[in-house]
Coordinates of N, CA, C and O and ligand atoms in Angstrom, one line a residue:
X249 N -39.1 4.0 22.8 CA -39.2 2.6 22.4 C -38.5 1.7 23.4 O -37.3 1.7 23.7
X250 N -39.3 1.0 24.0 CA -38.3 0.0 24.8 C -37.5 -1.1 24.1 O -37.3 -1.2 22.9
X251 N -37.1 -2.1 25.3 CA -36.2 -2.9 24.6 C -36.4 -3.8 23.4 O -35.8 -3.8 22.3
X252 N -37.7 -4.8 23.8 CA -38.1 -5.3 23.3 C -38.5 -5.2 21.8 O -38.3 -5.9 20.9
X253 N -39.2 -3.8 21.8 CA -39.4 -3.2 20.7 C -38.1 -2.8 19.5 O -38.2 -3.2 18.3
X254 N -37.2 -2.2 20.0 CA -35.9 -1.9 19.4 C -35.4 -3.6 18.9 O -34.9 -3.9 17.7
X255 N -35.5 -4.3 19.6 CA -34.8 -5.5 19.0 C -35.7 -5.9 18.1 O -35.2 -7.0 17.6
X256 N -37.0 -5.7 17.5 CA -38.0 -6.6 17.1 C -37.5 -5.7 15.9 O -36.8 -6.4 15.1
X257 N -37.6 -4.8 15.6 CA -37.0 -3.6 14.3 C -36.0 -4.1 14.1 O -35.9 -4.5 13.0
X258 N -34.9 -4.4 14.8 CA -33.5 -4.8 14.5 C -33.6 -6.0 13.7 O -32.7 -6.4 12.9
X259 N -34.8 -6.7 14.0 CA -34.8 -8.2 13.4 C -35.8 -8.0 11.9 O -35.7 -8.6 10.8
X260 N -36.7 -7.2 12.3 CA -36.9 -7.0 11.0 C -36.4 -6.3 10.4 O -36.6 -6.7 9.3
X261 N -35.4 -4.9 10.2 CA -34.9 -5.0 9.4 C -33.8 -5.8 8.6 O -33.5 -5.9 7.3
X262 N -33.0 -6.6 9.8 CA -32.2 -7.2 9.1 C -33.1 -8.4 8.0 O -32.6 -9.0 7.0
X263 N -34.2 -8.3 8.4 CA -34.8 -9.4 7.7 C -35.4 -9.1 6.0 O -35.7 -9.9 5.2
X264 N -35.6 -7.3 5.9 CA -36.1 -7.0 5.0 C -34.9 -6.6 4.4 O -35.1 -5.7 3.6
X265 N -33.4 -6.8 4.6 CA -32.1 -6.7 3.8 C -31.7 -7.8 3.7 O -31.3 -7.9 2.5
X266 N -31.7 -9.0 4.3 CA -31.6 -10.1 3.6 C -32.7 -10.7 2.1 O -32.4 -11.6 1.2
X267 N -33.8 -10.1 2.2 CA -35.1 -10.5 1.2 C -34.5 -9.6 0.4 O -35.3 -9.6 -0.6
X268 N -33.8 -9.0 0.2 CA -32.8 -8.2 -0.8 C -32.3 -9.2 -1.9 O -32.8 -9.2 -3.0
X269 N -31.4 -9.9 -1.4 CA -30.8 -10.7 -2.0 C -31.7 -12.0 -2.8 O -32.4 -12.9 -2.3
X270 N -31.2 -11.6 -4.7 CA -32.1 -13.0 -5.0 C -31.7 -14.3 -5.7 O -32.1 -15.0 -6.6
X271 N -30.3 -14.3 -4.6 CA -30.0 -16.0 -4.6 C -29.3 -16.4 -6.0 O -29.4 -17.6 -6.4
X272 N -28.5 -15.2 -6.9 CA -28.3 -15.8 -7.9 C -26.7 -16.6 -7.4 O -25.8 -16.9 -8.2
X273 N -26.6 -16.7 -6.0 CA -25.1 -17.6 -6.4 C -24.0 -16.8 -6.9 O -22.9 -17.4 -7.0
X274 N -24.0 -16.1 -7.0 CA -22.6 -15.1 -7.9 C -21.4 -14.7 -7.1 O -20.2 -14.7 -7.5
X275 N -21.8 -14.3 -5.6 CA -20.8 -13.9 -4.7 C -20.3 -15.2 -4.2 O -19.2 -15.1 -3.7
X276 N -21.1 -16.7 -4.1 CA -20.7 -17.4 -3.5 C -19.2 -18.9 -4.8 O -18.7 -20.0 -4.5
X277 N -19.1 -18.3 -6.0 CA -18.7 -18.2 -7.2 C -19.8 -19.3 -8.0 O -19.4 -20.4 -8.3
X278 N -21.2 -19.0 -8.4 CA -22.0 -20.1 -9.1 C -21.7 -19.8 -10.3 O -22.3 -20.6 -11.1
X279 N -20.7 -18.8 -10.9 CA -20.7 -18.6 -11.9 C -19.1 -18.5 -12.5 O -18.7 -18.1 -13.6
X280 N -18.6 -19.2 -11.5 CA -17.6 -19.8 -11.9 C -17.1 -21.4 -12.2 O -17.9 -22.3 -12.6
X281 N -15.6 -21.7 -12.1 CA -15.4 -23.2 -12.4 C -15.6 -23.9 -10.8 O -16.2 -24.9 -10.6
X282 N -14.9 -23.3 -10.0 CA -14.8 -23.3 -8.5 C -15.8 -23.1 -7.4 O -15.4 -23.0 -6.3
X283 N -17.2 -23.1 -7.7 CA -17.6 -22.7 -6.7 C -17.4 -22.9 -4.9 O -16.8 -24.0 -4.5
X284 N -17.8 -22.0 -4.1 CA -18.3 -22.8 -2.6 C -18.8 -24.2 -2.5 O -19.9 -24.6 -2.9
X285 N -18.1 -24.9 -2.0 CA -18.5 -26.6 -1.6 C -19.8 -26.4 -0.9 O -20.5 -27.4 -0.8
X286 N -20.3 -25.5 -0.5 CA -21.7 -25.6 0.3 C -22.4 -24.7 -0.5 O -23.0 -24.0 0.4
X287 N -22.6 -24.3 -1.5 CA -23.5 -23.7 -2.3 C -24.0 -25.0 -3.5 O -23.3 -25.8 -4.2
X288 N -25.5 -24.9 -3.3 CA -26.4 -25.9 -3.8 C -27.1 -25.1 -4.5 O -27.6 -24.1 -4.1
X289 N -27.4 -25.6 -6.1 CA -28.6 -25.0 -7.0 C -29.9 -25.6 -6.3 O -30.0 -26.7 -5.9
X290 N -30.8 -24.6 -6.3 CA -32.5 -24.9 -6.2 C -33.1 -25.4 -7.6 O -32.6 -25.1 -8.7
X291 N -34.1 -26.1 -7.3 CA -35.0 -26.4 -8.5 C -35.6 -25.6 -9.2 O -36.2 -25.9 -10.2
X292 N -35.5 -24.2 -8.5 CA -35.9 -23.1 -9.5 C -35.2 -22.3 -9.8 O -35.5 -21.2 -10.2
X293 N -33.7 -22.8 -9.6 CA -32.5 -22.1 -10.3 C -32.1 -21.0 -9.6 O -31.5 -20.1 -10.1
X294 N -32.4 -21.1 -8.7 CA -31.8 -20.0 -7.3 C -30.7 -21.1 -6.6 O -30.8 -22.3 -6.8
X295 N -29.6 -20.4 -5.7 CA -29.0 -20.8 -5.1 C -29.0 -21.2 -3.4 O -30.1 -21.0 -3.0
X296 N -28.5 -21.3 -3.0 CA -29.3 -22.1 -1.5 C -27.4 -22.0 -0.9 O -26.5 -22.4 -1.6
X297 N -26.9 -21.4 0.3 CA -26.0 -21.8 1.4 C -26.6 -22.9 2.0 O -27.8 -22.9 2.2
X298 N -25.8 -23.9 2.5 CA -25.8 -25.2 3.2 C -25.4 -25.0 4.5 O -25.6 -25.8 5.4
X299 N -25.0 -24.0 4.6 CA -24.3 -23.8 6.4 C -24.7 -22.1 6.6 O -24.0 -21.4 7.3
X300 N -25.8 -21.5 5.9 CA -25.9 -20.4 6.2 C -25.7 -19.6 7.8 O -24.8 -18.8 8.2
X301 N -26.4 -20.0 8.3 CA -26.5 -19.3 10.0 C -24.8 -19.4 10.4 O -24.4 -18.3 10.9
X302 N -23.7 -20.5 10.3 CA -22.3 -20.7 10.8 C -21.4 -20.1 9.6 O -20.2 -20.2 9.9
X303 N -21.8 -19.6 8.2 CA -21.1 -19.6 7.3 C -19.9 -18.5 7.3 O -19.2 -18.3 6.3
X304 N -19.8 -17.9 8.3 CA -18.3 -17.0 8.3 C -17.3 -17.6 8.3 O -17.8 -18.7 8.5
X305 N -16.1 -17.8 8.3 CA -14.8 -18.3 8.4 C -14.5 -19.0 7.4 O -15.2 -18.8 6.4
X306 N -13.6 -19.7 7.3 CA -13.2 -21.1 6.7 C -13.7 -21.8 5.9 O -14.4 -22.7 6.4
X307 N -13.7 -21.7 4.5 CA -14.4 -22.7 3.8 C -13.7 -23.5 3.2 O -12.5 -23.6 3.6
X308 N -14.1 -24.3 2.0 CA -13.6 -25.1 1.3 C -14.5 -24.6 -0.4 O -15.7 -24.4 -0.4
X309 N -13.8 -24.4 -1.3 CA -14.5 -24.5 -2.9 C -15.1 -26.3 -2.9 O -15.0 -27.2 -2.0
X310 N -15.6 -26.2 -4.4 CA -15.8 -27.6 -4.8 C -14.5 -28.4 -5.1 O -14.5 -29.5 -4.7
X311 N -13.3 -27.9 -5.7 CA -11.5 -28.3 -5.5 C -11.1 -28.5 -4.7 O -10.2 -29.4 -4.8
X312 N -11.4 -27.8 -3.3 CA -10.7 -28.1 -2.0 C -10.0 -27.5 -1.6 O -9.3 -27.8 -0.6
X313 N -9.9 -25.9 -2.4 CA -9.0 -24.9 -2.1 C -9.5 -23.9 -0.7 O -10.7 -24.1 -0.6
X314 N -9.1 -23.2 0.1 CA -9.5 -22.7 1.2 C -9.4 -21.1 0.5 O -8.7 -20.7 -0.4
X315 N -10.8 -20.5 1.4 CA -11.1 -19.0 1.3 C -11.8 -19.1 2.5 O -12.3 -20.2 3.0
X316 N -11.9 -17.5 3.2 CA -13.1 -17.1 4.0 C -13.9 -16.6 3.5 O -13.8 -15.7 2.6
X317 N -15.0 -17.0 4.2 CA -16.6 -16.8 3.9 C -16.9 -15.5 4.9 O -17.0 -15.8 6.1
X318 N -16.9 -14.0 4.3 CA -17.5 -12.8 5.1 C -19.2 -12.7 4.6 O -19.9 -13.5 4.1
X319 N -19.3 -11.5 5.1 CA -20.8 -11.0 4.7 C -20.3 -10.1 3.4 O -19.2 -9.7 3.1
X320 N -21.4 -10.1 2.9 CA -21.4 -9.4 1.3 C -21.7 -7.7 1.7 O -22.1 -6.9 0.8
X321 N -21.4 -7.4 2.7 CA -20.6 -5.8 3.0 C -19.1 -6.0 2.4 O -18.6 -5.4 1.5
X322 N -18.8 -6.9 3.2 CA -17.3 -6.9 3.1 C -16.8 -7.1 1.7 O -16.2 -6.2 1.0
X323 N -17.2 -8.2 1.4 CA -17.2 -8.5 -0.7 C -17.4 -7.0 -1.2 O -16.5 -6.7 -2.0
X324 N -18.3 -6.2 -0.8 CA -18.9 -5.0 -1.7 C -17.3 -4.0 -1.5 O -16.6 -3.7 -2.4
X325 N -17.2 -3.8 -0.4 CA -16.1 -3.2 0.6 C -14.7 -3.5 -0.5 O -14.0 -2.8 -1.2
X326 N -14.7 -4.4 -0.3 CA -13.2 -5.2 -1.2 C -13.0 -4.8 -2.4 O -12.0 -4.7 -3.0
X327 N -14.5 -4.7 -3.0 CA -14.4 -3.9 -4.7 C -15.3 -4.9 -5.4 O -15.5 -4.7 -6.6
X328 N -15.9 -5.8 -4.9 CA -17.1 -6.5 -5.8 C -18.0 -5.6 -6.1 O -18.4 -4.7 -5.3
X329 N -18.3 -5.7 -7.6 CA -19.5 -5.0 -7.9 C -20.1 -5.6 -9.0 O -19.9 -5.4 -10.2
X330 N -21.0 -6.4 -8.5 CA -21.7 -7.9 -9.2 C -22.9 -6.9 -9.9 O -23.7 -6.2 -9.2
X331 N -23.0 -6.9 -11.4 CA -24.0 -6.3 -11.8 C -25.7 -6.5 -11.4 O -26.5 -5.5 -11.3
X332 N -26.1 -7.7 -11.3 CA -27.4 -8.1 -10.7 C -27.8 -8.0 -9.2 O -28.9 -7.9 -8.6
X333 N -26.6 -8.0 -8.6 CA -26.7 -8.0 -7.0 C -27.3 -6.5 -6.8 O -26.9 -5.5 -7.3
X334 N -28.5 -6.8 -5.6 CA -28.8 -5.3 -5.2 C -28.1 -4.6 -4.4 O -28.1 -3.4 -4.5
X335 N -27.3 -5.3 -3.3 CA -26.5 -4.9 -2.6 C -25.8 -4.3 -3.0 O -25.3 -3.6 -2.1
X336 N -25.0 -4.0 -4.4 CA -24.5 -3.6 -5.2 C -24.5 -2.5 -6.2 O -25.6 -2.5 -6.8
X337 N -23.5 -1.6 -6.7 CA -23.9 -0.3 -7.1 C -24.9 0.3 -6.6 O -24.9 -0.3 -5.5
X338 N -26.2 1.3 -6.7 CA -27.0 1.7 -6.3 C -27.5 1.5 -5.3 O -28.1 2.4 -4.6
X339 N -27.5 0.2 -5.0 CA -28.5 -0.3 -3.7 C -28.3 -0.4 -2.7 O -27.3 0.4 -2.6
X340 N -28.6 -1.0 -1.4 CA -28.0 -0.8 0.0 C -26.8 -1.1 0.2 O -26.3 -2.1 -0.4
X341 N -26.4 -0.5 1.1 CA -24.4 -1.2 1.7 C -24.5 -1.4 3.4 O -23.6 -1.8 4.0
Ligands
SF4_62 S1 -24.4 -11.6 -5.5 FE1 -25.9 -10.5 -4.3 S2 -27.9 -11.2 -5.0 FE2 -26.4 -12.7 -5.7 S3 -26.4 -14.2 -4.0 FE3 -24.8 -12.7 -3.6 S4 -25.7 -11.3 -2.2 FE4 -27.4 -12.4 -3.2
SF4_63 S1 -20.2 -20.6 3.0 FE1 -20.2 -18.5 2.2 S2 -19.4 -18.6 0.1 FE2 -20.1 -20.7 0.7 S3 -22.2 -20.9 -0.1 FE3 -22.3 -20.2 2.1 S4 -22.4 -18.0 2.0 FE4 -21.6 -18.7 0.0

C-alpha cells in the first residue's frame, strides 16, 4: 500500500468512528444543569459542537466554570460509561 493510499484508510476510518457517535450531547453535559458553552441542540434534537475541529483544551460550561475538553477515549478511559453511547461498554475504544 503506498502512501497515499494508507492515509486515505486512515481518513476513512477515522471517519467511519466518528459516524459512530449519535450526537446525544451526554459527554458534552446535555443532560445536565451545566452544560458546554459550545454545545448547541439541533432541530432534530441531536446535538451539534460549535468549535468542533479546535475543541481540545480549555473550555468554558454555560456558568463559566472551566474544564478540558479531551476526545471521548479519554472520558471512556477516566470511567465514563454513558449507557447509549456506542463508544461505550461493548462498542469501540
Ligand atoms: S456520549 Fe457518545 S454518542 Fe453521545 S455525543 Fe458523546 S460520544 Fe457521541
Ligand atoms: S468543546 Fe468539547 S465538551 Fe464542549 S461541546 Fe465541544 S466537544 Fe463537547
Amino acid at each position: 500500500m503506498d502512501d497515499l493510499a494508507y492515509f486515505k484508510k486512515l481518513e476513512y476510518q477515522n471517519e467511519a468512528y466518528e459516524a459512530l457517535c449519535n450526537r446525544c450531547g451526554v459527554c458534552c453535559g446535555a443532560t445536565t444543569s451545566d452544560p458546554c458553552a459550545n454545545l448547541t441542540k439541533r432541530a432534530d434534537g441531536t446535538y451539534a459542537c460549535g468549535i468542533y475541529g479546535t475543541r481540545h483544551g480549555i473550555q468554558t460550561s454555560a456558568s463559566g466554570g472551566m474544564f478540558v475538553c479531551v476526545n471521548i477515549r479519554e472520558v471512556i478511559s477516566s470511567g465514563a460509561d454513558y449507557p447509549d453511547c456506542p463508544y461505550c461498554g461493548n462498542g469501540p475504544r
